[in-house]
Short mmCIF file of C-alpha atoms in Angstrom, two decimals:
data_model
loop_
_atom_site.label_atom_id
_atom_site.label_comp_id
_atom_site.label_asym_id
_atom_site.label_seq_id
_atom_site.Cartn_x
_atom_site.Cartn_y
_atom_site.Cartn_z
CA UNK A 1 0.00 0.00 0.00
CA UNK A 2 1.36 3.41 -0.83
CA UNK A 3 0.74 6.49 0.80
CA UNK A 4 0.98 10.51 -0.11
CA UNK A 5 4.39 11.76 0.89
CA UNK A 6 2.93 15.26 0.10
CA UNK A 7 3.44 16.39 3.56
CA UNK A 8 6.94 14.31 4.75
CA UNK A 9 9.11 17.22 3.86
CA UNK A 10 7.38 19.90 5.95
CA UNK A 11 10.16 21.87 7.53
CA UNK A 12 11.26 21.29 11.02
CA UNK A 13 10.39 25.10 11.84
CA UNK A 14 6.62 23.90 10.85
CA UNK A 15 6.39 20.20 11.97
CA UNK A 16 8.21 20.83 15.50
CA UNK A 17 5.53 20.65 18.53
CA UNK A 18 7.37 22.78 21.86
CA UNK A 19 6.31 20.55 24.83
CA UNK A 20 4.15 22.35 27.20
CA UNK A 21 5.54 20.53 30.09
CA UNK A 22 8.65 22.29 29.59
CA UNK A 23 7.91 26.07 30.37
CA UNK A 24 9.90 28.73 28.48
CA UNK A 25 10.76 27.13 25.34
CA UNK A 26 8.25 28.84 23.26
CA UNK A 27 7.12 32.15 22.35
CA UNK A 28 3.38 33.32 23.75
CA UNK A 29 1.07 33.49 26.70
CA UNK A 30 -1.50 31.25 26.90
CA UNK A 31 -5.17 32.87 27.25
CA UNK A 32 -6.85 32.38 30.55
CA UNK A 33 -9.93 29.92 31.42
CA UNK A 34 -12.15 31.30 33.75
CA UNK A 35 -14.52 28.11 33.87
CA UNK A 36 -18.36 29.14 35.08
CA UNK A 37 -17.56 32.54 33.82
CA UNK A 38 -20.95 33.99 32.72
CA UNK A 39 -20.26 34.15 29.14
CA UNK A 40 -17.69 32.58 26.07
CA UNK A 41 -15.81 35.68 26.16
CA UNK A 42 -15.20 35.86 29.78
CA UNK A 43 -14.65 31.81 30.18
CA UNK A 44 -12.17 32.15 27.49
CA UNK A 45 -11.43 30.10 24.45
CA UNK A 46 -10.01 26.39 25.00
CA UNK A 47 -6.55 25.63 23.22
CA UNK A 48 -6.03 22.11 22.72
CA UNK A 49 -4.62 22.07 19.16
CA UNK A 50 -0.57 22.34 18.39
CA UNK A 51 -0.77 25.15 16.12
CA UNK A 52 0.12 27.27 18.92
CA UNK A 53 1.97 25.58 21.23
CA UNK A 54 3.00 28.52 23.66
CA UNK A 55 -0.63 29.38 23.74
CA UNK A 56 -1.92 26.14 24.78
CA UNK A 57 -3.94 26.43 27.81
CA UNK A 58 -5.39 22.62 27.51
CA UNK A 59 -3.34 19.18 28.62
CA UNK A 60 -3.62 16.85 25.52
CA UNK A 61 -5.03 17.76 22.22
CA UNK A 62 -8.35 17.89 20.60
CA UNK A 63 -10.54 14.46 19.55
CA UNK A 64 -10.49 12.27 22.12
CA UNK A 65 -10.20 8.73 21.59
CA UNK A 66 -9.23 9.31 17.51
CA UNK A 67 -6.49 12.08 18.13
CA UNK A 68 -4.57 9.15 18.23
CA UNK A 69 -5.67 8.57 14.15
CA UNK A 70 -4.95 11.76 13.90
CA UNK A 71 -1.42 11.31 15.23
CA UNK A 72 -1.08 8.11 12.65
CA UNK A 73 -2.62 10.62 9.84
CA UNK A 74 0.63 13.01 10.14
CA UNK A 75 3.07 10.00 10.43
CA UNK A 76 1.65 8.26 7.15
CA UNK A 77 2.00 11.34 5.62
CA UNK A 78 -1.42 11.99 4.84
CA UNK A 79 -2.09 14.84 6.97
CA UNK A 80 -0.19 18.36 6.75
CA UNK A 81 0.76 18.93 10.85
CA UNK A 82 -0.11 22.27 10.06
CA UNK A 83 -3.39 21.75 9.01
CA UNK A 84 -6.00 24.42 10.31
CA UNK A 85 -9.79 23.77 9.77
CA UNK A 86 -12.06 25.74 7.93
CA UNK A 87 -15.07 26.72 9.84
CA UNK A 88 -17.24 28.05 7.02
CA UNK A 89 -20.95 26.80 7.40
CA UNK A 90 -20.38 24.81 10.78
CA UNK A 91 -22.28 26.69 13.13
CA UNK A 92 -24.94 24.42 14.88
CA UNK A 93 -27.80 23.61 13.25
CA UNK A 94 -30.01 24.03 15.98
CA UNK A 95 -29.33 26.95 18.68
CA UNK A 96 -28.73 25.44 22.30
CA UNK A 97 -28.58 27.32 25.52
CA UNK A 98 -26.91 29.36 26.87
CA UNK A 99 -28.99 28.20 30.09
CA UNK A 100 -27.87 29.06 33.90
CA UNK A 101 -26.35 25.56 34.85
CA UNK A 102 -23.32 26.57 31.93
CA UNK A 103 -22.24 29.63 34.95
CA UNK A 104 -22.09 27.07 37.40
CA UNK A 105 -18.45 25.80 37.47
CA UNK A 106 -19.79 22.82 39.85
CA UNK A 107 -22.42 21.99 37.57
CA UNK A 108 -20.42 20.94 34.79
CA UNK A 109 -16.70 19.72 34.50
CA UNK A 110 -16.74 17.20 32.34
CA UNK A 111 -16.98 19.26 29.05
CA UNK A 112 -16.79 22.50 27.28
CA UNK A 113 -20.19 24.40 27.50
CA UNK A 114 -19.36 27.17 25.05
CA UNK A 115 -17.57 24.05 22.93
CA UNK A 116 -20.27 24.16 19.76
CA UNK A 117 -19.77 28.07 18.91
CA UNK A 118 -15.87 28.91 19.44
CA UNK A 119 -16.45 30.43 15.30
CA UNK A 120 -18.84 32.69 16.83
CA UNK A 121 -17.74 33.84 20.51
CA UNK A 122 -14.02 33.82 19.29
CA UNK A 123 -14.11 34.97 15.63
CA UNK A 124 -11.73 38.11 16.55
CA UNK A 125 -9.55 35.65 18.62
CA UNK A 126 -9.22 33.53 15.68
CA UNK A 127 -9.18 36.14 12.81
CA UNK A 128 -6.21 37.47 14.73
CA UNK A 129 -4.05 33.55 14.33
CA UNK A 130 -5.31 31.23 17.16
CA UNK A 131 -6.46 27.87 16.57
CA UNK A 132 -9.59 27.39 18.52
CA UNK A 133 -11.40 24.64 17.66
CA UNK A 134 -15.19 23.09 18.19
CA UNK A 135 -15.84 20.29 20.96
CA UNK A 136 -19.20 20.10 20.03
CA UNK A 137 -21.05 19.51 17.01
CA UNK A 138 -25.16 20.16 16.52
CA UNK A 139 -27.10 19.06 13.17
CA UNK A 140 -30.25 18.14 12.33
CA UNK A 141 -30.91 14.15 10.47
CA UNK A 142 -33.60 11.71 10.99
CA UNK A 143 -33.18 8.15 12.20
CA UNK A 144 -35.18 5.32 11.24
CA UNK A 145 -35.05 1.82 13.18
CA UNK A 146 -36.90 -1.33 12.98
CA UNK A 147 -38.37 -0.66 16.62
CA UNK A 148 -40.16 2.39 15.38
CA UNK A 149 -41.51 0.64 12.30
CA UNK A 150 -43.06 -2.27 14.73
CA UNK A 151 -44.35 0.30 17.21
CA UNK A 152 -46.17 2.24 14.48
CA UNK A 153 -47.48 -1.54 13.26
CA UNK A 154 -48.16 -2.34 16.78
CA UNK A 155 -50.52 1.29 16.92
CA UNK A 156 -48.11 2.53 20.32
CA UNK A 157 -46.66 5.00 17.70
CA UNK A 158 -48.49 7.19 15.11
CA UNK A 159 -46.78 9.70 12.41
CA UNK A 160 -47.37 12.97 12.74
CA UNK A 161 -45.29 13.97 10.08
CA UNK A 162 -43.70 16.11 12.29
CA UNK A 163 -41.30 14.28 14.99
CA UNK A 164 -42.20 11.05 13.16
CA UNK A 165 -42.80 10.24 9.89
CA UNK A 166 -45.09 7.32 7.94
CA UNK A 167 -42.27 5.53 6.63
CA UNK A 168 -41.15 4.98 10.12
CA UNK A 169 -38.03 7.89 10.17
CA UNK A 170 -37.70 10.44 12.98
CA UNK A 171 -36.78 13.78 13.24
CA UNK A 172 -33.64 14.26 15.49
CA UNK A 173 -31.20 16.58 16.31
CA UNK A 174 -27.82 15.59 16.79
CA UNK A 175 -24.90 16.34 18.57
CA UNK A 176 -21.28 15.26 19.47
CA UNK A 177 -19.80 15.91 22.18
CA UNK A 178 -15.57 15.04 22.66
CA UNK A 179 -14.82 15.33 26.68
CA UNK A 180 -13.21 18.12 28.37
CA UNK A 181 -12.37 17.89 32.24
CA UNK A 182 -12.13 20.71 34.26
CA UNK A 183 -9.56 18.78 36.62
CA UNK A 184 -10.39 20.87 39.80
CA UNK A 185 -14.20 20.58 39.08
CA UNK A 186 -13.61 17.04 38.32
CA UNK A 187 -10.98 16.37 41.78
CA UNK A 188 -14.24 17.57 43.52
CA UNK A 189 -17.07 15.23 42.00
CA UNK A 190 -14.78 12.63 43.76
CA UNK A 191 -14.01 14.25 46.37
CA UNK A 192 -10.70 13.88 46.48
CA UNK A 193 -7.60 16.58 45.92
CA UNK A 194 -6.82 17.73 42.72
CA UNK A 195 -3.18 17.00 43.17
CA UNK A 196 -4.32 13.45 44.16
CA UNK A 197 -6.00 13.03 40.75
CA UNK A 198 -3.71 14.43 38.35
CA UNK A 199 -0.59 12.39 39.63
CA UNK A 200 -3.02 9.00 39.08
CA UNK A 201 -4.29 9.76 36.06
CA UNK A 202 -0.25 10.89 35.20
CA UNK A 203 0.86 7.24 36.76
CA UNK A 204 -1.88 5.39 35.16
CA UNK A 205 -2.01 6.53 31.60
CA UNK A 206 1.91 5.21 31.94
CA UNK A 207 2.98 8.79 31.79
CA UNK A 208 1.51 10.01 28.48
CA UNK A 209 0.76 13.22 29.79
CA UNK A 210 3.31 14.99 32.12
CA UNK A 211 2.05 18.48 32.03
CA UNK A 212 -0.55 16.83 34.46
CA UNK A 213 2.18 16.85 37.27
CA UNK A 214 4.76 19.45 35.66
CA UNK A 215 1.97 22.07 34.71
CA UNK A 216 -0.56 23.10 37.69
CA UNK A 217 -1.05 26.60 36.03
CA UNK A 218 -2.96 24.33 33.32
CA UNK A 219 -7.06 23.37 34.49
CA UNK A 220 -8.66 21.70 31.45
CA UNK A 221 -7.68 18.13 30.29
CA UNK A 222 -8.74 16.93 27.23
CA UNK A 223 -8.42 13.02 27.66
CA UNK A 224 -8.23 10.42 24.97
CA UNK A 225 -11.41 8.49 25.28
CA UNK A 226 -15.05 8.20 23.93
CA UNK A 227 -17.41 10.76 24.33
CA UNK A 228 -20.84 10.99 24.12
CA UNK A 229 -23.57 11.71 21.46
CA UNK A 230 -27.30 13.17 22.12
CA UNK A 231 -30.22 12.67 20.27
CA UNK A 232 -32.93 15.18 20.51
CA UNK A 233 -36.65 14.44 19.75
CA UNK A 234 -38.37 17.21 19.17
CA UNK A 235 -37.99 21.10 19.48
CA UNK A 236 -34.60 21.88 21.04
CA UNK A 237 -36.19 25.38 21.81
CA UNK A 238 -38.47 24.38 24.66
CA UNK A 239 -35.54 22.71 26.33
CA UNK A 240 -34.80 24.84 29.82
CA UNK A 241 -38.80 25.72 29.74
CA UNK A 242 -40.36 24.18 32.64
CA UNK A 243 -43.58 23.52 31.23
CA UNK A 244 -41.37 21.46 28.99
CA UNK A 245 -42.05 17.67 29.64
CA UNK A 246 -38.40 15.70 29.28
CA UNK A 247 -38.23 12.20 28.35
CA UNK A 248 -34.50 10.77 28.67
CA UNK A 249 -32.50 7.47 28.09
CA UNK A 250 -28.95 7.55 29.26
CA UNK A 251 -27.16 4.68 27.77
CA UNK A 252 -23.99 3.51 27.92
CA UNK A 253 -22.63 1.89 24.70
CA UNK A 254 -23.33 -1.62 24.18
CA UNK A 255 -22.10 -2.35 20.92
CA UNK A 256 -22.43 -6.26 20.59
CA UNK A 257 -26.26 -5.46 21.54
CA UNK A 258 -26.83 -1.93 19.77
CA UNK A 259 -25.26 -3.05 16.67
CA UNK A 260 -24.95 -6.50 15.97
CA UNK A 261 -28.22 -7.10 18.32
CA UNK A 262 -26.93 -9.61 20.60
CA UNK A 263 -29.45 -11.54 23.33
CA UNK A 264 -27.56 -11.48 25.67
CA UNK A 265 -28.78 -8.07 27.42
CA UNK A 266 -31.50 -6.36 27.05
CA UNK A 267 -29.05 -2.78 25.82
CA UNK A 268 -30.66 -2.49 22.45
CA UNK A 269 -34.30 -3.43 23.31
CA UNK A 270 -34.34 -0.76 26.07
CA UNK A 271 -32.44 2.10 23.84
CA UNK A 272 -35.52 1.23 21.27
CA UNK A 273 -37.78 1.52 24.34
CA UNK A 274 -36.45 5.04 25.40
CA UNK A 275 -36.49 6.21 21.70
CA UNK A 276 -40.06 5.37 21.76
CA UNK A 277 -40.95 6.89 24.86
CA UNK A 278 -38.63 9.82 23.56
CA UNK A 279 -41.28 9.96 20.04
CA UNK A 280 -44.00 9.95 22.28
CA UNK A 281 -42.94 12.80 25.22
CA UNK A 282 -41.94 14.64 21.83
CA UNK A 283 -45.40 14.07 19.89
CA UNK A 284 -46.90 15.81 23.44
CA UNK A 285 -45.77 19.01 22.68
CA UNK A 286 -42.49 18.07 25.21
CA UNK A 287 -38.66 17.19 24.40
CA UNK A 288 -37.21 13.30 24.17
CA UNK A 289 -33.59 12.91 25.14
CA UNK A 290 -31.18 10.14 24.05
CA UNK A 291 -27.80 10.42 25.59
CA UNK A 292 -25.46 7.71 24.47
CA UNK A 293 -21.75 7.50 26.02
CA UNK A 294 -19.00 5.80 24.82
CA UNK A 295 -18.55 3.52 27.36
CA UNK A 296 -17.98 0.16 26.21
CA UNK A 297 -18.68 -2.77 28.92
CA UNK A 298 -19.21 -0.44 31.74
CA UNK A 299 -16.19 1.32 30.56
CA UNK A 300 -14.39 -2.07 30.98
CA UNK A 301 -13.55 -2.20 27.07
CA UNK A 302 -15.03 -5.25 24.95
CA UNK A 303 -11.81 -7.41 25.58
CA UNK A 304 -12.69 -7.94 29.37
CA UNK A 305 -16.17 -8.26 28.31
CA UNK A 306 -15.50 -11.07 26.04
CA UNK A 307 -13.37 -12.42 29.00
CA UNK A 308 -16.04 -12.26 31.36
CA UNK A 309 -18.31 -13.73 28.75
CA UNK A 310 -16.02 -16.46 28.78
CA UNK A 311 -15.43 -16.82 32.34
CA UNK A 312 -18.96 -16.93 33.00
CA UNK A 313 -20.01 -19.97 30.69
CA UNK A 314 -17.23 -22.29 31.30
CA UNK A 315 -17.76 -21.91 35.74
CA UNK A 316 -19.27 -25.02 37.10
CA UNK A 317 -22.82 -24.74 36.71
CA UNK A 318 -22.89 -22.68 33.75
CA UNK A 319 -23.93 -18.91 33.45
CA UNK A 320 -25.11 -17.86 36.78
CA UNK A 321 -27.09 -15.09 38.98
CA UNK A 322 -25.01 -15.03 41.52
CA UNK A 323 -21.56 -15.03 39.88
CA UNK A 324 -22.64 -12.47 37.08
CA UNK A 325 -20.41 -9.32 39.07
CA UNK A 326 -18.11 -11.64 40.31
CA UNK A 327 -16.17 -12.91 37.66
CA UNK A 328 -16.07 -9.62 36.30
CA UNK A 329 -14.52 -8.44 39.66
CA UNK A 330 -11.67 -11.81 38.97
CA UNK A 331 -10.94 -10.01 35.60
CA UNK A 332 -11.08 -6.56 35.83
CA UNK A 333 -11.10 -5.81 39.56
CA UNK A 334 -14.45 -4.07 39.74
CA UNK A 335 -17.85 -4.97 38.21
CA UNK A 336 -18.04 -1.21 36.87
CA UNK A 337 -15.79 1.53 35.42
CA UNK A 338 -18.19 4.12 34.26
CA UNK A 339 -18.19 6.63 37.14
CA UNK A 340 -22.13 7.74 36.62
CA UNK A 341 -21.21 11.04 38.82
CA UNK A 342 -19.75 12.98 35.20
CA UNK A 343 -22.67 11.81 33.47
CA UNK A 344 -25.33 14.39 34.54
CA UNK A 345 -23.05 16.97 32.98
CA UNK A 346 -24.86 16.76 29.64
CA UNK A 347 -28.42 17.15 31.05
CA UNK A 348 -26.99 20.42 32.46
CA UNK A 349 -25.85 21.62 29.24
CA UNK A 350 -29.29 20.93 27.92
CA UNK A 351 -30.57 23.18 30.90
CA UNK A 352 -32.65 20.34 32.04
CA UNK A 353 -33.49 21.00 35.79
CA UNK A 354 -36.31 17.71 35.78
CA UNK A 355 -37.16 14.72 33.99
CA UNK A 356 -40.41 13.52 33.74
CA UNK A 357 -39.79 10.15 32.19
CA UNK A 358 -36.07 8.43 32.86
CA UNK A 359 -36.05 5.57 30.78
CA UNK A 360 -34.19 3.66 33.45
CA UNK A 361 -34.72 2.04 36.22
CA UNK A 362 -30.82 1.53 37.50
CA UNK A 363 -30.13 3.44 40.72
CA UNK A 364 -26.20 3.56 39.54
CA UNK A 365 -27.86 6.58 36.78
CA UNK A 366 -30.82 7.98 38.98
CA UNK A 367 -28.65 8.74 42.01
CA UNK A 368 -26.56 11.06 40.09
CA UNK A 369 -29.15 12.63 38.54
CA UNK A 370 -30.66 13.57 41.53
CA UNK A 371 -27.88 14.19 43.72
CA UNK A 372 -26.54 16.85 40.87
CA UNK A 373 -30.18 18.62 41.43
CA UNK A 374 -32.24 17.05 38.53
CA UNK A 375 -35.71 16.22 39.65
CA UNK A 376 -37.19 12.72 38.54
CA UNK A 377 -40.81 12.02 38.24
CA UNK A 378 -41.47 8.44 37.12
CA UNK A 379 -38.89 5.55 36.03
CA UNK A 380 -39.54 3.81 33.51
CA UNK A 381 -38.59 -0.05 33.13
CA UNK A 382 -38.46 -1.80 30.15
CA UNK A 383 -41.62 -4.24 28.93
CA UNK A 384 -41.01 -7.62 29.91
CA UNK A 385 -41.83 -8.59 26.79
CA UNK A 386 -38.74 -6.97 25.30
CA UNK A 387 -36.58 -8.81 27.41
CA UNK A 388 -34.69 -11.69 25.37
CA UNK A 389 -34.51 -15.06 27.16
CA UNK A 390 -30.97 -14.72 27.30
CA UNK A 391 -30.76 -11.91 29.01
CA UNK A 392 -32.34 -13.62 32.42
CA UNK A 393 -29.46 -13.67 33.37
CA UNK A 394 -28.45 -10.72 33.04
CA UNK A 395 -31.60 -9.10 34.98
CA UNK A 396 -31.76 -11.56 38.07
CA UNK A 397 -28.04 -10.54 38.62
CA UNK A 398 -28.63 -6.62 38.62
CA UNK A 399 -31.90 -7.35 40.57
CA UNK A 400 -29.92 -9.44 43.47
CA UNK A 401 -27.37 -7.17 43.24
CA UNK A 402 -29.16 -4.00 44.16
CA UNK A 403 -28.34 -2.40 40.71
CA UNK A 404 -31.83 -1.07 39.47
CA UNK A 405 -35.11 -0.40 41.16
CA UNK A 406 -37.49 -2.60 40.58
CA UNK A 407 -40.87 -0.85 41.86
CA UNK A 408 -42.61 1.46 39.89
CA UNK A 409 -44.79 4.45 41.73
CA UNK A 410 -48.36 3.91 41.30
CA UNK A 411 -50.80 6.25 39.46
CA UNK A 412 -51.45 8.04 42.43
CA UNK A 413 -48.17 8.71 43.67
CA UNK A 414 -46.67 9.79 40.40
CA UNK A 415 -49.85 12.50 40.17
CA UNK A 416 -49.01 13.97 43.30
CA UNK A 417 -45.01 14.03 42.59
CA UNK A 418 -46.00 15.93 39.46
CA UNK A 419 -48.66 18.09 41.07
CA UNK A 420 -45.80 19.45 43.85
CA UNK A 421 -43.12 19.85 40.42
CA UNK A 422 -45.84 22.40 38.82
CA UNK A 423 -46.77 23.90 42.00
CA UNK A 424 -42.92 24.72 42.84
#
């Protein structure tokens, strides 16, 4: 295979990248992050990229998980280091906040609220030669999955031909989100010191990022991993209104079940569940919110899963209750990696205060939630007859292991919950 050496022979004055984690050895101040500041201009713009490299005021660069592709990109060749993006015509599709939870620098550390409209907030910063570039992405698309089609068959679902269509597709808007950490904001979710968190996350990441330890005068982190993708049903407009019903499924990536449509959990049937509930909170005049996170096998990555998997079937006895968390435990050394208390960050940035219908009935997702200062009106499980017979398994474990409620309020209750929400 041959690749483009169009870009090999970029001179060393263009292709050299000064090390933040050694100050002094290049030119330029870094701008200042004021994070919860009131507005863009006053947060400040976030610098991951290496354009400017004494103006960085981010640890790592820009993408995520792929800036490692990106990394590859420049070796093969293929990409010119010096590379800037054009901008033109990628303003969000759909206007979102700002709303009061992006001035509250406890409310959200996990990403950049101001990330979808740096071309707008900072078009004199960048006119002038900074590289400032989006963390978030909003356009409009419609989805159409088999589910939908059987719930409009089934008469649960009926087009509109406004959120929902008679061939079966939905009206969404989309949007990508790549994490940002506001390391003090994040030390304090734990509750642990900041200086505590950046030399682990500097030990365990085998020292790939230094300036965590070398540069304290540094606060945002932009980490290599997955980040997460929301699906809006309905009119993004009403969100923050609070005569706005919500509907919301967080899920956590599941990709053997969302893709491939494995039976062995019920991951897929219940993101099909939520995206119907979603239609319907939507078709009500109200807002349905998908929020799906990168976070393969409980952030354990699919290799341990398979493990466990394997683990699981082969223990005397077979596939069992009782052992479901505990071989996981053998493998991995805890039965769950995905640290639910970041996750509420994205409802924030949607300015969603409550949620009439969560699409869940795990406690490890509504505690969060609520803790943060969400309100939640009614849980919803999923159908028992979307549960695949393979995934009994599955659902006696998380049952016997405390993971998800099983009770559902009653009518009454659940009219009286609401009734104090519209009366406060």
């Amino acid at each position: 295979m041959t690749t483009s050496n169009k870009f090999r022979n970029v001179p060393p004055s263009r292709r050299a990248i000064v090390l933040t984690s050694h100050p002094g050895t290049a030119a330029g101040a870094s701008l200042p992050i004021d994070w919860g500041a009131t507005t863009a201009q006053s947060r400040g713009p976030v610098v991951g990229s290496l354009l400017n490299p004494g103006a960085r005021n981010a640890i790592g660069t820009h993408s995520g998980a792929y800036s490692i592709y990106r990394a590859l990109a420049v070796a093969a060749g293929q990409l010119d280091p010096a590379h800037r993006p054009d901008l033109t015509d990628t303003a969000p599709a759909m206007p979102i906040g700002p709303f009061p939870q992006w001035r509250d620098p406890g409310q959200i550390v996990s990403l950049d609220p101001w990330g979808h409209i740096p071309g707008q907030a900072f078009a004199e910063q960048i006119a002038a030669g900074w590289d400032i570039r989006p963390t978030i992405a909003v356009t409009r698309a419609h989805i159409n999955m088999p589910e939908i089609a059987a719930a409009i068959a089934a008469g649960r679902l009926t087009p509109d031909g406004t959120v929902l269509g008679p061939s079966g597709d939905a009206r969404v808007t989309k949007i990508a989100i790549e994490p940002v950490w506001h390391l003090p904001g994040v030390a304090r979710r734990f509750g642990i010191e900041e200086s505590e968190l950046r030399r682990i996350l500097f030990e365990q990441t085998g020292g790939m990022f230094p300036e965590l330890v070398t540069r304290r005068d540094l606060s945002v982190f932009l980490p290599p991993i997955g980040g997460t993708t929301v699906y809006l049903f309905g009119e993004p407009a009403k969100l923050g209104r609070p005569d706005a019903k919500i509907a919301c499924r967080v899920h956590d990536e599941c990709n053997g079940s969302d893709v491939f449509g494995s039976d062995i959990c019920t991951c897929r049937p219940y993101l099909a569940h939520g995206i119907e509930v979603c239609i319907e909170t939507a078709q009500q005049g109200g807002v349905g919110v998908i929020a799906y996170n990168r976070k393969e096998g409980r952030a354990l990555g699919e290799v341990t899963k398979f493990l466990v998997y394997n683990a699981r079937k082969r223990q005397e006895g077979g596939d069992r209750a009782e052992s479901y968390f505990l071989r996981t435990e053998c493998v991995a050394g805890v039965s769950d990696m995905r640290f639910q208390e970041l996750m509420p960050d994205v409802l924030h940035w949607l300015g969603i205060t409550r949620i009439d219908r969560l699409v869940s009935m795990s406690n490890m997702k509504h505690t969060p939630i609520t803790a943060s200062g969400i309100d939640v009106i009614e849980r919803v499980p999923i159908p028992d007859e979307l549960i695949p017979p393979d995934a009994s398994v599955e659902m006696d474990a998380k049952k016997a292991a405390g993971y998800f409620t099983t009770e559902v309020p009653d009518a009454e209750t659940l009219k009286q919950a609401k009734g104090r929400d519209l009366q406060s």
